[in-house]
Short mmCIF file of C-alpha atoms and ligand atoms in Angstrom, two decimals:
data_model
loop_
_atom_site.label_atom_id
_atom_site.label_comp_id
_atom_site.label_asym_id
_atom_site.label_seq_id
_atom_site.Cartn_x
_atom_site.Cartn_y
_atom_site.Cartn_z
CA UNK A 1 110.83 95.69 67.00
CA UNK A 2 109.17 93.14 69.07
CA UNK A 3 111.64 91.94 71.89
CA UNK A 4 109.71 88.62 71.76
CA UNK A 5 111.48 87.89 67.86
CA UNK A 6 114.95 88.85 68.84
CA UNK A 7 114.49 86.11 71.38
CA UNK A 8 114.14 83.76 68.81
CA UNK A 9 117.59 83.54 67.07
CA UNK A 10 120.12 80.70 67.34
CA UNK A 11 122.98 83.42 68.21
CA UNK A 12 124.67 84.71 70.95
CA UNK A 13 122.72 88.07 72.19
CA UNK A 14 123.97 90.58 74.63
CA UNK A 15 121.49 93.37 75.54
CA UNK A 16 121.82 95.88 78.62
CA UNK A 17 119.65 97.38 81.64
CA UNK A 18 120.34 100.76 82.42
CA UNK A 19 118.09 102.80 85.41
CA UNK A 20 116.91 106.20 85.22
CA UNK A 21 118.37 109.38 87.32
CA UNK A 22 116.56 110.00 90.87
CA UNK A 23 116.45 113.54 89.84
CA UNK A 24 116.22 116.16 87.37
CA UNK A 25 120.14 117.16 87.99
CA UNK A 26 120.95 113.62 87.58
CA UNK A 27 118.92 113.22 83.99
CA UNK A 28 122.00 114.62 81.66
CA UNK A 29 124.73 112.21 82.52
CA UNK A 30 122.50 109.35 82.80
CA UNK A 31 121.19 109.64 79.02
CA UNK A 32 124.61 110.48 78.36
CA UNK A 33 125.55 107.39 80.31
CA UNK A 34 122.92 105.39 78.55
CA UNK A 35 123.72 106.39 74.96
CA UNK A 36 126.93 105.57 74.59
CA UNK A 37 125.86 101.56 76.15
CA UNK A 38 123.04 101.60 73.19
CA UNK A 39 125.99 102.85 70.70
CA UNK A 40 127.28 98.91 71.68
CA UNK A 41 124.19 98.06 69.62
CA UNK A 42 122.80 95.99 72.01
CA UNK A 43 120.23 93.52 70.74
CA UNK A 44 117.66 95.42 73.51
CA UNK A 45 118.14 97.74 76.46
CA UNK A 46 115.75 98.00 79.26
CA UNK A 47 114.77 100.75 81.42
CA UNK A 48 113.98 100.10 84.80
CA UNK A 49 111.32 101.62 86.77
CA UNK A 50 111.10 102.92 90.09
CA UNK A 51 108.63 101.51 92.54
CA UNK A 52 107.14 104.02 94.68
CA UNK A 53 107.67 106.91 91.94
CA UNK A 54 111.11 108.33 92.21
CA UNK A 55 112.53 107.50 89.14
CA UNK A 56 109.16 106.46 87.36
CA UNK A 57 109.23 109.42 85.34
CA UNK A 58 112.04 109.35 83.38
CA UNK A 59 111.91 105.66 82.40
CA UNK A 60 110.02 106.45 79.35
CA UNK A 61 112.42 109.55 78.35
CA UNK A 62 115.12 107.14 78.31
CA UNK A 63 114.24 104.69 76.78
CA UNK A 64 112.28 106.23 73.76
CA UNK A 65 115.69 108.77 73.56
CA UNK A 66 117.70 105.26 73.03
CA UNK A 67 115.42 103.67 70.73
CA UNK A 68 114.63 107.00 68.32
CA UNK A 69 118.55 108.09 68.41
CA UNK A 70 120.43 104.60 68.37
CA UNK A 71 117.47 102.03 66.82
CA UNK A 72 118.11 99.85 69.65
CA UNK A 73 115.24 98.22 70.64
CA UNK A 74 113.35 99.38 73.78
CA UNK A 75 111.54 97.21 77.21
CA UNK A 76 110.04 99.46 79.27
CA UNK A 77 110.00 98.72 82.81
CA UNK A 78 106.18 98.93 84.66
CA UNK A 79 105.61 98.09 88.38
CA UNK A 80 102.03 97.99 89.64
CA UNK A 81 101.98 97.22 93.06
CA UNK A 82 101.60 100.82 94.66
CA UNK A 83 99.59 102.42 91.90
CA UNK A 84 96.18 102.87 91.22
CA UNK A 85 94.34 101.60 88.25
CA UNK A 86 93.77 105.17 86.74
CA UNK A 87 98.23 105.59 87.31
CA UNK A 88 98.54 102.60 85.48
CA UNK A 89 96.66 103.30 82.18
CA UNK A 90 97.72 106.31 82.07
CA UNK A 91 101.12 105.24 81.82
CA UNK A 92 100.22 102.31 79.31
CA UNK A 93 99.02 104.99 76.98
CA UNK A 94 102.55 107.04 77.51
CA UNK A 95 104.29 104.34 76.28
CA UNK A 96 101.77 103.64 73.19
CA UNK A 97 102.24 107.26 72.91
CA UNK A 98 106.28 106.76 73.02
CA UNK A 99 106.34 103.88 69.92
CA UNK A 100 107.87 101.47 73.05
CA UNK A 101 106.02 98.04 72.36
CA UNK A 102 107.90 96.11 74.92
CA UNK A 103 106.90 96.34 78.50
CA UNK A 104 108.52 94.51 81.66
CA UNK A 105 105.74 94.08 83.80
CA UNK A 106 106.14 93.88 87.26
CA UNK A 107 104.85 94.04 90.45
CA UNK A 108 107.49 95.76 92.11
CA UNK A 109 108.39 95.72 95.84
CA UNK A 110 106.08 96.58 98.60
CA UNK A 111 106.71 100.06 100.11
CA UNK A 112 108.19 99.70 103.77
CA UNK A 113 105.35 100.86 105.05
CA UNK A 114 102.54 98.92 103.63
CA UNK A 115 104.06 95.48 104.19
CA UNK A 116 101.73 93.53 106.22
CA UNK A 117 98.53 95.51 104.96
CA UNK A 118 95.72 94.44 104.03
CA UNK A 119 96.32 94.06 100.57
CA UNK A 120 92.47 93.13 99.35
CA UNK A 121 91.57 96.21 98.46
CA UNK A 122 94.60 97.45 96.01
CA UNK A 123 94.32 98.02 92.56
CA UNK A 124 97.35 95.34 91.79
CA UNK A 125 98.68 93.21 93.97
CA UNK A 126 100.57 90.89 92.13
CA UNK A 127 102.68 91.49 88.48
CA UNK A 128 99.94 88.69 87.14
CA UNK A 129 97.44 91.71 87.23
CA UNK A 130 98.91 94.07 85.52
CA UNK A 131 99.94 91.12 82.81
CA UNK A 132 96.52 90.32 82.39
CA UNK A 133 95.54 94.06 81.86
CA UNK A 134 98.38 94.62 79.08
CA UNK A 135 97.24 91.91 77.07
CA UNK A 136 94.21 92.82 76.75
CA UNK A 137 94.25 96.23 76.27
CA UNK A 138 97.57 96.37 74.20
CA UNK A 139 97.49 92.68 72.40
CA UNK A 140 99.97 94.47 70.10
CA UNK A 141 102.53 94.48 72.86
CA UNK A 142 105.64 92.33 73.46
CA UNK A 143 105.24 91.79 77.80
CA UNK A 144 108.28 90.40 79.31
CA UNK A 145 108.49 89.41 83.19
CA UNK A 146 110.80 88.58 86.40
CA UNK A 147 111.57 84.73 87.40
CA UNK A 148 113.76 83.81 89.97
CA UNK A 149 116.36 80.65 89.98
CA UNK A 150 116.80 81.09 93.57
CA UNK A 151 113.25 81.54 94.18
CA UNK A 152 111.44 84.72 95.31
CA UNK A 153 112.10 86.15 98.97
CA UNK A 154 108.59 86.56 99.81
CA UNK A 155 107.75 82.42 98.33
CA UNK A 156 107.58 79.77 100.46
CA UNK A 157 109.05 77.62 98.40
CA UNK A 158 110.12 77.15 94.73
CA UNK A 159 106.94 74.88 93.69
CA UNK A 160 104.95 77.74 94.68
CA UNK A 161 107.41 80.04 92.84
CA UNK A 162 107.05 78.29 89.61
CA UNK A 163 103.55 77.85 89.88
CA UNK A 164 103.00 81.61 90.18
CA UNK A 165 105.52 81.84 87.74
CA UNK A 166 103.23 79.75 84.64
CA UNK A 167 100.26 81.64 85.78
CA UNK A 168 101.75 84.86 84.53
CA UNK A 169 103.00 82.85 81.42
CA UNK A 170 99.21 82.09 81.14
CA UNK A 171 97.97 85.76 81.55
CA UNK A 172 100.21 86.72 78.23
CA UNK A 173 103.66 87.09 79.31
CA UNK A 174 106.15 86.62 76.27
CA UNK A 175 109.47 86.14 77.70
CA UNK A 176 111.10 85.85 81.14
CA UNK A 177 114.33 87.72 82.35
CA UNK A 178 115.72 86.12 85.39
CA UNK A 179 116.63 87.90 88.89
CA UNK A 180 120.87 87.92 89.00
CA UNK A 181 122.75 84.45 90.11
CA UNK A 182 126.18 84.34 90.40
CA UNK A 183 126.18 79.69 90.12
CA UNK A 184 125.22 78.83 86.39
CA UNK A 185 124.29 75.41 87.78
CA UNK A 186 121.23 76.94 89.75
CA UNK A 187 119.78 78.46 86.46
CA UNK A 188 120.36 75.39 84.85
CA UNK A 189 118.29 73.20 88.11
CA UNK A 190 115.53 76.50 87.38
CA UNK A 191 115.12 75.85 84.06
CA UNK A 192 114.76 72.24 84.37
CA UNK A 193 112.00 72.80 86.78
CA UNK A 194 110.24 75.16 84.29
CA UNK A 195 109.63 73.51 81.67
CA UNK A 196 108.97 70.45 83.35
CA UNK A 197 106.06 72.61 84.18
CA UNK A 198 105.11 73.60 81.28
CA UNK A 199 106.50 77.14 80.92
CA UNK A 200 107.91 77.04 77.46
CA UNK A 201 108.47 81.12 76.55
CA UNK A 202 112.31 82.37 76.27
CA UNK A 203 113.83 82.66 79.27
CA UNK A 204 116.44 85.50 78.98
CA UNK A 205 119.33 84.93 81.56
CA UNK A 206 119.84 88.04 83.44
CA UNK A 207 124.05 88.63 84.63
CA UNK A 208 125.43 91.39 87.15
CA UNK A 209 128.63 92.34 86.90
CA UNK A 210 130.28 92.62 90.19
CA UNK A 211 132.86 95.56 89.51
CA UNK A 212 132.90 96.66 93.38
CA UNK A 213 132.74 95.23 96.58
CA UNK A 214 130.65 97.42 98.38
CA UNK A 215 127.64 96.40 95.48
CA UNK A 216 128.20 92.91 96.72
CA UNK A 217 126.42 93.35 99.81
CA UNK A 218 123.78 95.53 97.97
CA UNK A 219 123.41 92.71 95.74
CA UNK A 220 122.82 89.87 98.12
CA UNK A 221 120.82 91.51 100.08
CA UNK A 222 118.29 93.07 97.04
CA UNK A 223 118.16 89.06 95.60
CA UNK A 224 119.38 86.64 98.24
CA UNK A 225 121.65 85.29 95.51
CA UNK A 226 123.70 82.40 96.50
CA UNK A 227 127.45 83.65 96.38
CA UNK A 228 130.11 80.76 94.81
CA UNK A 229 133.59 80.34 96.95
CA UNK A 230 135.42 81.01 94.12
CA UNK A 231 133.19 84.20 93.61
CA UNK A 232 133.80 85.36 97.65
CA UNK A 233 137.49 83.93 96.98
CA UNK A 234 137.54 87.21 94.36
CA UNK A 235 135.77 89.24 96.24
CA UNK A 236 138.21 88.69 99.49
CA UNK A 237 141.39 89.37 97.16
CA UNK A 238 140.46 92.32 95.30
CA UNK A 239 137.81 93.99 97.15
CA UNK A 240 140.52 96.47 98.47
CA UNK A 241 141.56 97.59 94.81
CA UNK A 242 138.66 99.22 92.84
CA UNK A 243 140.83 98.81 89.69
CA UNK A 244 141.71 94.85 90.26
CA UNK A 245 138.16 94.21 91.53
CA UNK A 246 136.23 95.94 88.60
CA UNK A 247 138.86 93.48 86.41
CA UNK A 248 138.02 90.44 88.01
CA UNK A 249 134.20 91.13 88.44
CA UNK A 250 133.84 91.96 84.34
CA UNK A 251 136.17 88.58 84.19
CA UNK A 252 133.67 86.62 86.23
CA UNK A 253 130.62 87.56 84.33
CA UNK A 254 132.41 87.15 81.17
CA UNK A 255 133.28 83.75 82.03
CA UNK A 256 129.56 82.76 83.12
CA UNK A 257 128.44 84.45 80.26
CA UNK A 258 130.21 82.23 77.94
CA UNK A 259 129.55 79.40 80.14
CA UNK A 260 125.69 80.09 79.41
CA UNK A 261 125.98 80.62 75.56
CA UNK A 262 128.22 77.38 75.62
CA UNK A 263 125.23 75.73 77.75
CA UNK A 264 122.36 76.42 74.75
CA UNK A 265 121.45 80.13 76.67
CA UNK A 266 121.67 82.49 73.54
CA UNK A 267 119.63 85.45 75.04
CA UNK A 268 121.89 87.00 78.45
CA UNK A 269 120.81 90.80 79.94
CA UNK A 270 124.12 92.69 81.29
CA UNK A 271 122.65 94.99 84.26
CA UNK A 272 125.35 97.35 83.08
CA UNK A 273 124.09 99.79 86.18
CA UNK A 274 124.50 102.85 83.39
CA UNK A 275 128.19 101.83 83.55
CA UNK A 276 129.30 102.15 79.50
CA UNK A 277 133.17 100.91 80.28
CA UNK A 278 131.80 98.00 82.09
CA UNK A 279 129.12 97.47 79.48
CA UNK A 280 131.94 97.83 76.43
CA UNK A 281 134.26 95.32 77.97
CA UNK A 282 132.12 92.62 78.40
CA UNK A 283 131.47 93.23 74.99
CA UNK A 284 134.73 93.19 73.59
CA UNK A 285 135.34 90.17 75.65
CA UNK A 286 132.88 88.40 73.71
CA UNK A 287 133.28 90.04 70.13
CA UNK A 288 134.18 86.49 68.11
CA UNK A 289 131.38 84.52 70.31
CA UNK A 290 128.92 87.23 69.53
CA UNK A 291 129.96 87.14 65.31
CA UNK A 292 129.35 83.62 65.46
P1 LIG B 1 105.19 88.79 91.23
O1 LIG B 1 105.35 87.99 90.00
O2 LIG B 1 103.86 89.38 91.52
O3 LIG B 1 105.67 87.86 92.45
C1 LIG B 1 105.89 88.40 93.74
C2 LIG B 1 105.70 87.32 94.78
O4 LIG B 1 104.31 86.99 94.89
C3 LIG B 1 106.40 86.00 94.45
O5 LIG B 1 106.82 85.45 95.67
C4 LIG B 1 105.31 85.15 93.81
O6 LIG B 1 105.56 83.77 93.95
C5 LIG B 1 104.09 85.59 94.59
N1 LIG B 1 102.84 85.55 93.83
C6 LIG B 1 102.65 85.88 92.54
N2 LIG B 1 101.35 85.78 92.21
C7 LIG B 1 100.69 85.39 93.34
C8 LIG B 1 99.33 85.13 93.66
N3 LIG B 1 98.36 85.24 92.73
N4 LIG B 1 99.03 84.75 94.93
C9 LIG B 1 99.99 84.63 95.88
N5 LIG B 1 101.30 84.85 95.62
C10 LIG B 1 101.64 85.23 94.37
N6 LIG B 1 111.60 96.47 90.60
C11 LIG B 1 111.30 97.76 90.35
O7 LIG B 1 110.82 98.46 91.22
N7 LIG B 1 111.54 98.31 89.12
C12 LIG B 1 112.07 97.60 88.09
O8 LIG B 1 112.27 98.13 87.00
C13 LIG B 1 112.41 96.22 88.33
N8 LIG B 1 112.91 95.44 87.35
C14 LIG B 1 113.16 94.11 87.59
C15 LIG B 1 113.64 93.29 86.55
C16 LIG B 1 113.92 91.95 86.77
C17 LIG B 1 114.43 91.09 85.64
C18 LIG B 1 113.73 91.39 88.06
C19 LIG B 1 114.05 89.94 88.31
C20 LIG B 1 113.24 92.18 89.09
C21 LIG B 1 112.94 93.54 88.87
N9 LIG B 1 112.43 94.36 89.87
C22 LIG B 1 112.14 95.68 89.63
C23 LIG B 1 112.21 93.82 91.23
C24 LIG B 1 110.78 93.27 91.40
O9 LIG B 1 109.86 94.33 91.33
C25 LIG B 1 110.71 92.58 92.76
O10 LIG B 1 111.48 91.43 92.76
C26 LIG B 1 109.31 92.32 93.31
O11 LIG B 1 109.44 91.95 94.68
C27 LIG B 1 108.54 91.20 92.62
O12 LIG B 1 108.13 91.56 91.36
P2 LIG B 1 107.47 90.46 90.38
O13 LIG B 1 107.00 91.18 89.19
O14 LIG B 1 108.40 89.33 90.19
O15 LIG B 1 106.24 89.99 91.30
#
């Protein structure tokens, strides 16, 4: 099932990121992990993909395990940026190989020790690349791909953003998820600003729950997300209690969740982190706005 059709419905849609282990010891409790979030019956799940290798190689694993044992629809996560050409098909046949039609593509971020290279010479340097090379050589495929309401870190500025941004909607790009916000009202300003220029494909709105304090950190500092008083007010209370702050941080995405849906947003991505309770309570939270 293309990812690209499910984004078409009127409804409320939940569907769920999970990541794959580091390591071999790691891979039985994550698929563990990630079967009982795809026994929600998402609408989709995606599977991230590490950057620099790491945990490349189970992406696929995962995600073709959820979609043959559960039928929940499958994106496949594909960075580019630190792989050759030869890496990069290879994989692209994998996931042919898999029966995965939807691909995040992505450029993924420079390794530590190649920023400030020379980058002319690289096989991919930006996610537009490996976009372009999808299309054509899977036209079959649903490709999805990263936008950012609070702008890139590496942009100068968000004109440039956005007009980076339509020239991967131009390559073949089908849908957008966005980068975590934790202020509806910026996605809001974003999406304004897209299709004022011209970027018309689904824009899936993507949500992290905040369920401890030491990921808040983590979290700002891996998307430079703007952080809401009232969100740092929560944060400041509860941060001391795991229980109380995983409670308030599944309240506050469940309220900005249904602030979206209320908003006209029907298509929102939980990055459940492979966390199942988390993952079934926002759920449950929403059971009547997700029947409607
Ligand atoms: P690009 O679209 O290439 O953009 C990167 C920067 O380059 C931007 O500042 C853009 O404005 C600029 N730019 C783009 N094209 C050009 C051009 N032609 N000339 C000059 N500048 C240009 N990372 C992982 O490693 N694995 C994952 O699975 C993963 N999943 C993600 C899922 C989502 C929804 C999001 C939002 C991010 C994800 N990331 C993941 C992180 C992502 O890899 C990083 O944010 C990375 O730094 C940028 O990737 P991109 O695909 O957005 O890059």
């Amino acid at each position: 099932m293309k990812i690209s059709h499910l984004l078409q419905q009127h409804t409320p849609a939940l569907s769920f990121e999970v990541f794959p282990p580091k390591t071999e010891t790691g891979f039985e409790s994550v698929k563990v992990a990630t079967e009982e979030i795809a026994k929600l019956r998402p609408a989709f799940m995606s599977v991230t993909y590490g950057a620099g290798g790491g945990t490349s190689r189970y992406t696929l694993e995962i995600a073709k395990n959820i979609k043959e044992m559960y039928g929940v629809p499958t994106l496949a996560h594909l960075t580019c940026v630190s792989s050759t050409r030869e890496t990069v098909r290879e994989k692209i046949a994998q996931i042919r190989e898999a029966g995965i039609q939807n691909v995040m593509a992505l450029r993924g971020d420079i390794p530590k020790e190649l920023e400030g290279a020379d980058r002319s010479g690289w096989d991919y340097r930006y996610a537009v690349d490996l976009i372009a090379e999808l299309k054509a050589a899977c036209p079959d495929f649903c490709i999805g791909a990263a936008c950012y309401p609070e702008i890139h870190p590496e942009s100068e500025n968000q004109r440039e953003d956005i007009r980076r941004l339509k020239e991967k909607v131009d390559a073949g790009c089908d849908f957008l998820t966005t980068q975590m916000f934790f202020d509806n009202n910026l996605l809001y300003n974003f999406l304004y600003k897209i299709r004022e220029a011209g970027i018309t494909v689904p824009i899936v709105a993507g949500v992290m729950p905040i369920t401890n304090a030491n990921q808040v950190e983590r979290a700002v500092k891996l998307s430079g997300s703007f952080m809401p008083q009232r969100f740092k007010s929560l944060v400041d209370k509860f941060g001391v209690s795991p229980a109380a702050m995983k409670q308030a941080g599944i309240a506050y995405a469940t309220d900005q969740i249904i602030d979206l849906y209320a908003n006209g947003i029907t298509n929102v991505h939980v990055y459940s982190m492979n966390k199942p309770d988390v993952a079934a309570k926002i759920q449950a939270n929403l059971s009547d706005i997700l029947a409607l």
